[in-house]
Short mmCIF file of C-alpha atoms in Angstrom, two decimals:
data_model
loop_
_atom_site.label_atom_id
_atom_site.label_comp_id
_atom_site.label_asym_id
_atom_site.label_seq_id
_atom_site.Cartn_x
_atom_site.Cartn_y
_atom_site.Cartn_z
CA UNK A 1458 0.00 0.00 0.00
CA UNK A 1459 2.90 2.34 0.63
CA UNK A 1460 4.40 1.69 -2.82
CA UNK A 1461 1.08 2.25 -4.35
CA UNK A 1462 0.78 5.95 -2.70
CA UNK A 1463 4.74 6.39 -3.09
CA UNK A 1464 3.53 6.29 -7.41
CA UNK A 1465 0.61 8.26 -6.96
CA UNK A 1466 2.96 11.12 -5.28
CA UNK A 1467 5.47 10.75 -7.97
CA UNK A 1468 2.50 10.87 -10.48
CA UNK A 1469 1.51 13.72 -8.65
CA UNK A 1470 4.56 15.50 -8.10
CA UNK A 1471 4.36 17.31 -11.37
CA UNK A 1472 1.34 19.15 -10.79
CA UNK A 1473 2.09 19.67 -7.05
CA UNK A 1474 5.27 21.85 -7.42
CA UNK A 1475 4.04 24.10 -9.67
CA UNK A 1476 1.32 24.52 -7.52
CA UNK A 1477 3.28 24.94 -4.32
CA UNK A 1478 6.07 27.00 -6.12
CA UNK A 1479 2.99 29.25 -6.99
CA UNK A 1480 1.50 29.22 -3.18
CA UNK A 1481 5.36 30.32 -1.93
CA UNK A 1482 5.47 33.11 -4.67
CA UNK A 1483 2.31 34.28 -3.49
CA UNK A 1484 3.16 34.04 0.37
CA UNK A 1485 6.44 36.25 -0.63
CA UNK A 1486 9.18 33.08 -0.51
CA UNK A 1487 9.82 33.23 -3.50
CA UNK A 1488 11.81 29.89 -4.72
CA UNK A 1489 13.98 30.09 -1.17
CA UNK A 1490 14.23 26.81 0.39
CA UNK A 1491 13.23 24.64 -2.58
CA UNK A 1492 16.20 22.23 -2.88
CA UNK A 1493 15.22 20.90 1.02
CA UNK A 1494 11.68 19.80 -0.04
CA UNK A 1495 13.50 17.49 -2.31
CA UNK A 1496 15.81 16.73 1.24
CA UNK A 1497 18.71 18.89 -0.31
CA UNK A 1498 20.65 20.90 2.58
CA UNK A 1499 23.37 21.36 5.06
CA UNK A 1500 24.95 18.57 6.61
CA UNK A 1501 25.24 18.09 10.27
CA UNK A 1502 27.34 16.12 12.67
CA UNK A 1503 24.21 14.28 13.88
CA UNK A 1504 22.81 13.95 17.52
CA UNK A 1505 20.30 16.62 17.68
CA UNK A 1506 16.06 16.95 17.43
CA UNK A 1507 14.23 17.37 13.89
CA UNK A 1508 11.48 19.00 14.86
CA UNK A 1509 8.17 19.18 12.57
CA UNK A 1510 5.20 21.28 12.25
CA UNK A 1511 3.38 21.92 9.15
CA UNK A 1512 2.06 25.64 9.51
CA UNK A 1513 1.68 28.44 11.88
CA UNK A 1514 -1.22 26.46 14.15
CA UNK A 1515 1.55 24.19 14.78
CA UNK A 1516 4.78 26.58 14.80
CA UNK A 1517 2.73 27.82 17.39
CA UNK A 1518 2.78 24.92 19.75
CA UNK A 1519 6.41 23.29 18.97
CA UNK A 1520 7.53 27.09 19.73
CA UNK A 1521 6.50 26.39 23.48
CA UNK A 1522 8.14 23.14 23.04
CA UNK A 1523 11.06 24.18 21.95
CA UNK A 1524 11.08 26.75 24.60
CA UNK A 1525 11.15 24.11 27.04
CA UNK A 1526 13.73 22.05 25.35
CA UNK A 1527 16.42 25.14 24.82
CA UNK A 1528 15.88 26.33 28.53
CA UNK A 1529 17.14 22.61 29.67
CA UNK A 1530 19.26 21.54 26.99
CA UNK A 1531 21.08 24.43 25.86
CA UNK A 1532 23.97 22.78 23.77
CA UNK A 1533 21.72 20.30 22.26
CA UNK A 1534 20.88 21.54 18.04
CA UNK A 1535 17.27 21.82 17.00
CA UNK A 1536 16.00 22.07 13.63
CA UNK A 1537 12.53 23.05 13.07
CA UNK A 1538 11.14 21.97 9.77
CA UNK A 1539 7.46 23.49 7.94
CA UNK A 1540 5.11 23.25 5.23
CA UNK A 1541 4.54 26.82 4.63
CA UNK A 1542 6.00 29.64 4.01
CA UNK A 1543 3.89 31.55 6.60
CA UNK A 1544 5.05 28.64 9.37
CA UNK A 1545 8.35 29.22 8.79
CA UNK A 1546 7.99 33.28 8.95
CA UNK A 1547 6.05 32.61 12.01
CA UNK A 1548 8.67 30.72 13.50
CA UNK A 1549 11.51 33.05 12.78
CA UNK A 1550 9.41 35.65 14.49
CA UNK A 1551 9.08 33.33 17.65
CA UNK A 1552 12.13 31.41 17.55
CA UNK A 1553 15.45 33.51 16.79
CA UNK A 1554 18.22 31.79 16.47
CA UNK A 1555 16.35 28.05 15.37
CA UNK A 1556 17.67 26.74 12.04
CA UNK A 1557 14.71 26.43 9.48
CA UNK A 1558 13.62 24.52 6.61
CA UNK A 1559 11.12 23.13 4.21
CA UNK A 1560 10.31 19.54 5.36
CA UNK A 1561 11.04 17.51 2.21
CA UNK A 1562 8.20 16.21 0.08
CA UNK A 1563 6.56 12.81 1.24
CA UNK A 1564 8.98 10.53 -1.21
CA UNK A 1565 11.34 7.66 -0.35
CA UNK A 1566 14.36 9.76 -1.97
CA UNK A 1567 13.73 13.23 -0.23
CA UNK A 1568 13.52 11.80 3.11
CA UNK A 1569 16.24 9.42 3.23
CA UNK A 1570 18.40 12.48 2.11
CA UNK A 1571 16.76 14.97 5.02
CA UNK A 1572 17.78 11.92 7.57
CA UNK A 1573 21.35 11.83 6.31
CA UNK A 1574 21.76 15.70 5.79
CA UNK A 1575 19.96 16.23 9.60
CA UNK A 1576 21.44 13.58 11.17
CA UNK A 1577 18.82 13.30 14.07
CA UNK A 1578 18.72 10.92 17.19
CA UNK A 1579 15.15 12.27 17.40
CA UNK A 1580 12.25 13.05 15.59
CA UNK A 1581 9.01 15.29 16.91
CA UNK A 1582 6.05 15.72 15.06
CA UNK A 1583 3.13 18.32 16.21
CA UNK A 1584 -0.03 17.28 16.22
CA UNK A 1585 -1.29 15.72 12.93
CA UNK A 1586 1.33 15.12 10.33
CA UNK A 1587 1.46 11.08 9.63
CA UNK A 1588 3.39 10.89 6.90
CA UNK A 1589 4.02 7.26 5.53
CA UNK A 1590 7.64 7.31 3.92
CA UNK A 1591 8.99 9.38 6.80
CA UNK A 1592 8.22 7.09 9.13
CA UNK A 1593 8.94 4.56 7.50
CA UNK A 1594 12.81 6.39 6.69
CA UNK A 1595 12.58 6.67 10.73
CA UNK A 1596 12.21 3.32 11.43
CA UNK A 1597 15.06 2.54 8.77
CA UNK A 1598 17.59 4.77 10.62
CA UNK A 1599 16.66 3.68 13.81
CA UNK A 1600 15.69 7.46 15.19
CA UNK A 1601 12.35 6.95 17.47
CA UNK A 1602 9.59 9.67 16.89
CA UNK A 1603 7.32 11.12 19.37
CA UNK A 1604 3.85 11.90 17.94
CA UNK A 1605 3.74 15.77 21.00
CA UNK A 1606 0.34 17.02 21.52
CA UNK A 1607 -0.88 14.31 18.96
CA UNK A 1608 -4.55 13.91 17.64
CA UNK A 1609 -6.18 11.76 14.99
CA UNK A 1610 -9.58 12.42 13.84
CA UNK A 1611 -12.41 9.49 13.60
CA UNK A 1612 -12.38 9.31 10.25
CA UNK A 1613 -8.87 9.48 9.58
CA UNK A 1614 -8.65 6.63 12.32
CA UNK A 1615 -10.34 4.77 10.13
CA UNK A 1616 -9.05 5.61 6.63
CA UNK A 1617 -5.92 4.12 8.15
CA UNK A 1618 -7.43 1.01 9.32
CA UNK A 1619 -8.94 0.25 6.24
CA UNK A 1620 -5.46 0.72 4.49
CA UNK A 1621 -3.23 -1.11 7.07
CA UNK A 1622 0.10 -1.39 4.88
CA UNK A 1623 0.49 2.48 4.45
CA UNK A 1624 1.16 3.45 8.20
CA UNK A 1625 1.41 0.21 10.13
CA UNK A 1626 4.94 -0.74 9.89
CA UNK A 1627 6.30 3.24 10.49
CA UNK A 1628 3.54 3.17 13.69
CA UNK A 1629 4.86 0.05 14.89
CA UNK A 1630 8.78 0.89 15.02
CA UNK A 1631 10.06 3.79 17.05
CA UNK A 1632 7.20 5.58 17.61
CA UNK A 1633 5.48 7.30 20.97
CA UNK A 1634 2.49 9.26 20.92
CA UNK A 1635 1.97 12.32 23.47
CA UNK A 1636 -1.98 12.25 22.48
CA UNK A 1637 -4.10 15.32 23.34
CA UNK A 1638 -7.20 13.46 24.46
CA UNK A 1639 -7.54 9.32 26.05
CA UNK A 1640 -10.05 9.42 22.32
CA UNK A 1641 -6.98 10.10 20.18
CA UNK A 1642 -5.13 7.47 22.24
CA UNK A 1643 -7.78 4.92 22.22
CA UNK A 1644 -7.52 5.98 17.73
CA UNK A 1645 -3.89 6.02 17.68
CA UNK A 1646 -3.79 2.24 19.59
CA UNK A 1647 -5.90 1.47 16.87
CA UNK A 1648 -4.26 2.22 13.99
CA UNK A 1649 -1.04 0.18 15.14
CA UNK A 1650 0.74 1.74 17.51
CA UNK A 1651 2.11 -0.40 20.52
CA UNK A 1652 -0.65 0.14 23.50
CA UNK A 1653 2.94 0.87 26.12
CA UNK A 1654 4.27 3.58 23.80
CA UNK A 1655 0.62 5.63 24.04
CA UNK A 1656 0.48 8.35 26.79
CA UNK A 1657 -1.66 10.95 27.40
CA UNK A 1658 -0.18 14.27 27.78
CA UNK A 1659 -2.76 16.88 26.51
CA UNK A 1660 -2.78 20.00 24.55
CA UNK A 1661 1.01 21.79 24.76
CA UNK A 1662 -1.47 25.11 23.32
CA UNK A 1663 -2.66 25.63 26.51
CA UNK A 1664 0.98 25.81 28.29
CA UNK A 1665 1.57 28.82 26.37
CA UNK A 1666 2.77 32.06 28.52
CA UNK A 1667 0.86 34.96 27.52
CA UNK A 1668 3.76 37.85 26.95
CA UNK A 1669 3.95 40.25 30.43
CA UNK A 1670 3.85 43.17 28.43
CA UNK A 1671 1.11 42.28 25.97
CA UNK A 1672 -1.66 44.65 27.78
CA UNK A 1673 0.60 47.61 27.11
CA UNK A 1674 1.19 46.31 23.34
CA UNK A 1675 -2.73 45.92 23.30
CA UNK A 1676 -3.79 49.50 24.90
CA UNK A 1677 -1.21 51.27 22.45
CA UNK A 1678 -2.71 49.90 19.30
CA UNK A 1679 -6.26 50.73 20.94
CA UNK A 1680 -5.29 54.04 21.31
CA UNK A 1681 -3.77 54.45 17.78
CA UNK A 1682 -6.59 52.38 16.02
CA UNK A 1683 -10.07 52.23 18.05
CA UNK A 1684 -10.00 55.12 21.19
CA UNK A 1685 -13.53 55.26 22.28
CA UNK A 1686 -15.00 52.75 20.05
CA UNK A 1687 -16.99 49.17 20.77
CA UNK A 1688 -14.10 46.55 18.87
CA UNK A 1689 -13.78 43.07 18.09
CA UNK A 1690 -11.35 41.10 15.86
CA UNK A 1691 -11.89 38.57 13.68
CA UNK A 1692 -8.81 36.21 14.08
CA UNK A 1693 -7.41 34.05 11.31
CA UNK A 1694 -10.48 34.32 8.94
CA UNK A 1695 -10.96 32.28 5.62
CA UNK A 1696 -12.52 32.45 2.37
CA UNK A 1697 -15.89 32.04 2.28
CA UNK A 1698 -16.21 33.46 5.88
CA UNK A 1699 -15.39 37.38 5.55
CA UNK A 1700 -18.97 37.67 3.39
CA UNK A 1701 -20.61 36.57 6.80
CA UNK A 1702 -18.70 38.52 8.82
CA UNK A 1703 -18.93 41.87 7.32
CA UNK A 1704 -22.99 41.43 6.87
CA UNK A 1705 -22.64 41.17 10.52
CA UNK A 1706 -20.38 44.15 11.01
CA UNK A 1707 -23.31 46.16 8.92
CA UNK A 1708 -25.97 44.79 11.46
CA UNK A 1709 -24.12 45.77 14.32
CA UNK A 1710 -23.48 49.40 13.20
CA UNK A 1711 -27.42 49.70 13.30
CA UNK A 1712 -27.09 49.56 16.99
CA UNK A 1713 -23.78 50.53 17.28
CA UNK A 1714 -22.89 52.94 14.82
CA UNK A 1715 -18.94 53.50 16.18
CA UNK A 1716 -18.06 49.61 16.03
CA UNK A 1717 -14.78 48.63 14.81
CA UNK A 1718 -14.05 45.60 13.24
CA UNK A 1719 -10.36 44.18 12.66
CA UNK A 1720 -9.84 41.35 10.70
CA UNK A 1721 -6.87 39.28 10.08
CA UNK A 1722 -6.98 36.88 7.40
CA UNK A 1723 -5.01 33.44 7.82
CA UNK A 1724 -3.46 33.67 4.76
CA UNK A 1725 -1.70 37.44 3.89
CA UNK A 1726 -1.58 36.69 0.11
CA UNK A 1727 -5.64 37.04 0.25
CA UNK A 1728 -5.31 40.47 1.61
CA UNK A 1729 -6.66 42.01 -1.54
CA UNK A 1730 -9.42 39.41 -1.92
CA UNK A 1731 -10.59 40.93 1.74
CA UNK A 1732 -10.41 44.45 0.74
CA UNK A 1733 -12.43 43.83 -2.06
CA UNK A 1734 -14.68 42.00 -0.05
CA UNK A 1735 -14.82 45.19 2.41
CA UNK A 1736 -15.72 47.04 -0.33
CA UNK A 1737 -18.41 45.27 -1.93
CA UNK A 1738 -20.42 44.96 1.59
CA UNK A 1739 -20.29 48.52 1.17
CA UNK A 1740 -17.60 49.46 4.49
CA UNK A 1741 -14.73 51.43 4.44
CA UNK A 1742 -11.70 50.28 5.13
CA UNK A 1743 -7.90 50.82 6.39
CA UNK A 1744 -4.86 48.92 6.22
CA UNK A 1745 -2.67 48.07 9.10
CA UNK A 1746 0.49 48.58 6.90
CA UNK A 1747 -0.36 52.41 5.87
CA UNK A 1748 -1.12 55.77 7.30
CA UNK A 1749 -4.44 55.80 8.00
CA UNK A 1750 -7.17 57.56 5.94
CA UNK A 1751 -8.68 60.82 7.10
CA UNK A 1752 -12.55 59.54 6.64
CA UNK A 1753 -14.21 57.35 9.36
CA UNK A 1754 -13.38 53.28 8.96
CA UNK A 1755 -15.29 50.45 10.31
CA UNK A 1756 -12.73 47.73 9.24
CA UNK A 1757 -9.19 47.67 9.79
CA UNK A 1758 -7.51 44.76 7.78
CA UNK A 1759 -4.49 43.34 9.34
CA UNK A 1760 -2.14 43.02 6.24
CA UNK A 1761 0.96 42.35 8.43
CA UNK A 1762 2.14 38.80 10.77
CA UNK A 1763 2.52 38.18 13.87
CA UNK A 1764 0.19 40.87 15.56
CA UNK A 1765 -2.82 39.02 16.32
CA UNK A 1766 -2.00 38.21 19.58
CA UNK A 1767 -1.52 42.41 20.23
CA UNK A 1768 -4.76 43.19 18.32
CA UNK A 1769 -6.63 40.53 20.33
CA UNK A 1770 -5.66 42.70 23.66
CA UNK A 1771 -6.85 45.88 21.86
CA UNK A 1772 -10.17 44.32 21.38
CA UNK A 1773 -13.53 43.56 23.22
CA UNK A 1774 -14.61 40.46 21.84
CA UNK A 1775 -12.78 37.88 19.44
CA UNK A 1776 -14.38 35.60 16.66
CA UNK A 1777 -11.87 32.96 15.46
CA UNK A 1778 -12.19 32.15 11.98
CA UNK A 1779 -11.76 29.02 9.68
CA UNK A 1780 -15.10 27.78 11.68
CA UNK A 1781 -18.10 29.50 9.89
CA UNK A 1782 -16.06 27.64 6.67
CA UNK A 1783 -15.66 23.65 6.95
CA UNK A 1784 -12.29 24.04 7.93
CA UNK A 1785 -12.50 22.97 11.27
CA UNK A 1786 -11.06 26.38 13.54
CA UNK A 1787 -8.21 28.22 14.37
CA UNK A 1788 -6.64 28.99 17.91
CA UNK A 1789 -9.55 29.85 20.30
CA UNK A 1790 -6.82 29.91 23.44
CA UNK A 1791 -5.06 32.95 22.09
CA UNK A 1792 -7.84 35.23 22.84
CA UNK A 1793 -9.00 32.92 25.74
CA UNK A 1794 -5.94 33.52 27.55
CA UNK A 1795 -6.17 36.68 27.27
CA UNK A 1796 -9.61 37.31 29.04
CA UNK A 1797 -12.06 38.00 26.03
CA UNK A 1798 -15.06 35.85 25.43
CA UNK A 1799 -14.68 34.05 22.46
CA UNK A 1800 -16.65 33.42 19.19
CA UNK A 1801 -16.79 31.15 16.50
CA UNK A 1802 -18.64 29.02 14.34
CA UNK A 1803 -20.17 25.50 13.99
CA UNK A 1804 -16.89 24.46 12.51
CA UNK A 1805 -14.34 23.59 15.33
CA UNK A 1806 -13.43 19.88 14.03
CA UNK A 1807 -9.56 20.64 14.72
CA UNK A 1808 -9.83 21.12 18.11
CA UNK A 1809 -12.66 19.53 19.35
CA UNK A 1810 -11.30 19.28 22.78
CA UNK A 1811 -10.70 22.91 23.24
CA UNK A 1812 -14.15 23.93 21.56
CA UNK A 1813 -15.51 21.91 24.30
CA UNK A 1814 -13.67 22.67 27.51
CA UNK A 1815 -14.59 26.70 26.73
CA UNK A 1816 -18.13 26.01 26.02
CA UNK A 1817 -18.23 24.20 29.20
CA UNK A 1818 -16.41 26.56 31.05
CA UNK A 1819 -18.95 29.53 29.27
CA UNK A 1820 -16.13 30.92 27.78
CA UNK A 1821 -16.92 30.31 24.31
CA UNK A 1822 -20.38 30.88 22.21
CA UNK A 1823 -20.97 29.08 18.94
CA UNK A 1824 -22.80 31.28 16.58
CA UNK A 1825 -24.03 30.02 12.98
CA UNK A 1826 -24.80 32.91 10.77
CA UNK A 1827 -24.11 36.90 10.63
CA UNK A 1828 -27.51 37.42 12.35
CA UNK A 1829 -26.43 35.26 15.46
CA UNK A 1830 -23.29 36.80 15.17
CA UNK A 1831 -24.20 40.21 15.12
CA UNK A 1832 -27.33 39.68 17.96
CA UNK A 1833 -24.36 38.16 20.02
CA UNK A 1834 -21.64 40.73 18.97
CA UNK A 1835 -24.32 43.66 20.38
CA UNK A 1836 -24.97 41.74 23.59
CA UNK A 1837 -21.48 41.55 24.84
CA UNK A 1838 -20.55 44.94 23.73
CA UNK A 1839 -22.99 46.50 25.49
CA UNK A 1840 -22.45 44.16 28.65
CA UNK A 1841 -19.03 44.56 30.07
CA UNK A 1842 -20.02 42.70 33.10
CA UNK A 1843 -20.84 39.37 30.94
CA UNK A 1844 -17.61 40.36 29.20
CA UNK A 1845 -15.67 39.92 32.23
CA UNK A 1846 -17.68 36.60 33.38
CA UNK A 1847 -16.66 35.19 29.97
CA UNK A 1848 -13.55 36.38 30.17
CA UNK A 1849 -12.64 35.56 33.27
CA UNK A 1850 -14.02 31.71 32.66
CA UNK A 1851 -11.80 31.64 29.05
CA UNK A 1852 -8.66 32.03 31.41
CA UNK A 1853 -9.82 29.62 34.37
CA UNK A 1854 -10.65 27.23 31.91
CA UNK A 1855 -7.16 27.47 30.33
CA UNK A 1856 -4.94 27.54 33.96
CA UNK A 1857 -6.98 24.27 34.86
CA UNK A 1858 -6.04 22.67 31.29
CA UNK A 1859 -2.41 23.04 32.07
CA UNK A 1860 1.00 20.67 32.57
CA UNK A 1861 0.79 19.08 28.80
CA UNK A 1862 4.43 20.54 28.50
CA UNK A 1863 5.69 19.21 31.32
CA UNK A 1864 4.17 15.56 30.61
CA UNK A 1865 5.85 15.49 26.74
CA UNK A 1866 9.53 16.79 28.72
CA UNK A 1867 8.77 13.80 30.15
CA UNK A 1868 8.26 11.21 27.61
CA UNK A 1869 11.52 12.95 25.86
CA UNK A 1870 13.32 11.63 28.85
CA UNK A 1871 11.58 8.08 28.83
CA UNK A 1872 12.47 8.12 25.09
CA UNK A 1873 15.91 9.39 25.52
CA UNK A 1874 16.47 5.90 27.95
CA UNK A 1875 14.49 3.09 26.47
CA UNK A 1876 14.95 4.15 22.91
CA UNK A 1877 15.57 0.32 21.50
CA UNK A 1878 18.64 1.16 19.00
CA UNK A 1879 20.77 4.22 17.99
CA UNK A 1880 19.87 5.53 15.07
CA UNK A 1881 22.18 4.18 12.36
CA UNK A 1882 24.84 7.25 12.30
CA UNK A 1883 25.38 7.24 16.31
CA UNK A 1884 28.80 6.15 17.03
CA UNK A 1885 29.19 2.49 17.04
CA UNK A 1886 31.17 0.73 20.31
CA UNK A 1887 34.40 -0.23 20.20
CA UNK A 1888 34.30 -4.56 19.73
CA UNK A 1889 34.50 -6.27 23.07
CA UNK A 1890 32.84 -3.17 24.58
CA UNK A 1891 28.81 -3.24 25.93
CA UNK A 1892 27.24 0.26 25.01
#
């Protein structure tokens, strides 16, 4: 089965980099980077961590890892590998001083080259990236992988089950799983991996330290952008979803005729698609990147990265996006942490767990058009006392969720001493000596 989807990728392959070479021209790469999705690269003297995460949602979590990980092991090299060209400028922005790349393409070739050029003794993926030939490379070159603040949805549980040979023999070498939830343990048991290598460590997103100065960062840009005025931010937003919420931006400026809405699209390339869209709902507009106009706005478009956190403390109330679309959600925890009460869609299929610990908690309300939007938009801005409430549950809800980070430190040290061979670069014993 793995040979079978190893030809369909190389059958693919030449539609599939012209497409991504496209995506990275759009995102502002350029062709940077492109010999290491092929594997291409530096060499290294081997012994350190390869660590993988395929776009910002996951930069975002192996950053706190990595945190962790340089704060104890200071001398120990750490390569952080993406997908994107917006992962990898979001992990520059977090992680100074990390060394970067383009994880190679799925193919037998381009990972056995990234293992040789890399050189790890271990390899971390975030969250949801099984990828067949480099585990299977792995288990080749004897380097264990740990599956941190891993989840695997129902029906990719049992995709995999019904194709057995594609992921089996990777799951069943080297490989540990740090799962988010006891239901992506129970899936990832199922799907082949050893029941003693399974743990359950929870969500590393909820570990993350909000930055000490990020209420001064927050009241600045309030000040600058929205002094006086009702806000909220739409975080990470998709196509498809900024239709929806600018209707509801027009409904609330019936009632609230001063309402600001920021919006920061997930993707910066469709930062003219927005505008457009602004325009056509018949708002007016500035741009985060320029001075701003002298006539009244209602929108602000965030055409810059790494600010979301920042315009999330300037703000009121916070919708995440990618959940009114069926993609499944963004990061509700940012804006949790940070005391707002949070809003978003029906959609929330990527992080089911967190959807439902801050809808228990009251922290969260699902809306499912621009009219429930906008009703619920009004209510909240006019009721800072529900604000707080919400608020105030988001970051309970979050401080009771903690210690994931501290569990996956963990099962790198279990890892680190049970691990069953060296990978196949580690210096060999001398003959007549035990290891």
């Amino acid at each position: 089965m793995r040979r079978l989807y190893t030809l369909l990728l190389y059958l693919a392959l030449p539609f599939v980099v012209p497409s991504m070479a496209a995506r990275s021209w759009r995102e502002g790469a350029g062709l940077r980077g492109w010999r290491q999705r092929f594997g291409f690269g530096a060499f290294h003297e081997g012994g350190g961590i390869w660590i993988h995460a395929a776009s910002v949602g996951e930069v975002q979590a192996a950053a706190i890892l990595i945190d962790a990980l340089r704060a104890q092991r200071a001398t120990e090299k750490i390569t952080l590998s993406c997908q994107t060209a917006t992962g990898l400028a979001r992990a520059r922005a977090l992680l100074p001083g990390i060394e970067l790349r383009y994880v190679p393409y799925d193919l037998p070739g381009s990972v056995r080259r990234a293992f040789t050029r890399l050189r790890p003794r271990l390899l971390i993926v975030m969250e949801t990236e099984l990828w067949p030939n480099l585990l299977a490379a792995a288990a080749r070159a004897g380097v264990p992988v740990l599956l941190a603040s891993a989840r695997v949805s129902e029906r990719s549980c049992r995709l995999y089950r019904r194709l057995p040979g594609l992921l089996r023999a990777g799951l069943k070498s080297q490989v540990w799983v740090g799962a988010q939830s006891a239901t992506d343990a129970q899936r990832f048991c199922r799907i082949g991996v050893a029941a003693e290598r399974v743990s359950v460590t929870g969500n590393v997103k909820f570990d993350r330290a909000t930055p000490a100065d990020i209420k001064q960062r927050g009241d600045a840009l309030r000040e600058r952008y929205a002094a006086g005025r009702p806000t909220w931010v739409a975080g990470s937003t998709q196509e498809g979803e900024e239709p929806i919420l600018f209707a509801a931006h027009q409904k609330l400026l019936a009632t609230l005729p001063r309402a600001l809405l920021i919006v920061a699209p997930r993707y910066p390339q469709r930062v003219d698609a927005v505008i457009a869209a602004v325009n056509a709902a018949g708002l007016s507009c500035a741009r985060r990147s320029r001075p701003l106009p002298s006539e009244p706005y209602s929108v602000l478009v965030l055409d810059t990265l790494g600010e979301l956190m920042e315009f999330y403390a300037a703000a009121d109330v916070a919708f995440v996006g990618g959940s009114l679309v069926a993609v499944g959600g963004h990061n509700l925890l940012e804006p949790a942490a940070l005391g707002l009460p949070v809003l978003s869609g029906p959609h929330q299929f990527n992080s089911p767990d967190i959807a439902r610990i801050l809808l228990e908690s009251g922290a969260l309300v699902t809306v499912q058009d621009a009219a429930e939007l906008a009703q619920t938009l009004g209510r909240l801005l006019a009721d800072p006392q529900e604000r707080t409430r919400r608020g105030t549950a988001a970051q309970l809800a979050i401080e009771a969720n903690r210690g994931a980070l501290a569990r996956l430190l963990g099962l790198i040290e279990v890892i680190d001493a049970t691990a069953a061979m060296p990978p196949a670069w580690a210096p060999q014993p001398a003959e007549g000596r035990t290891q």
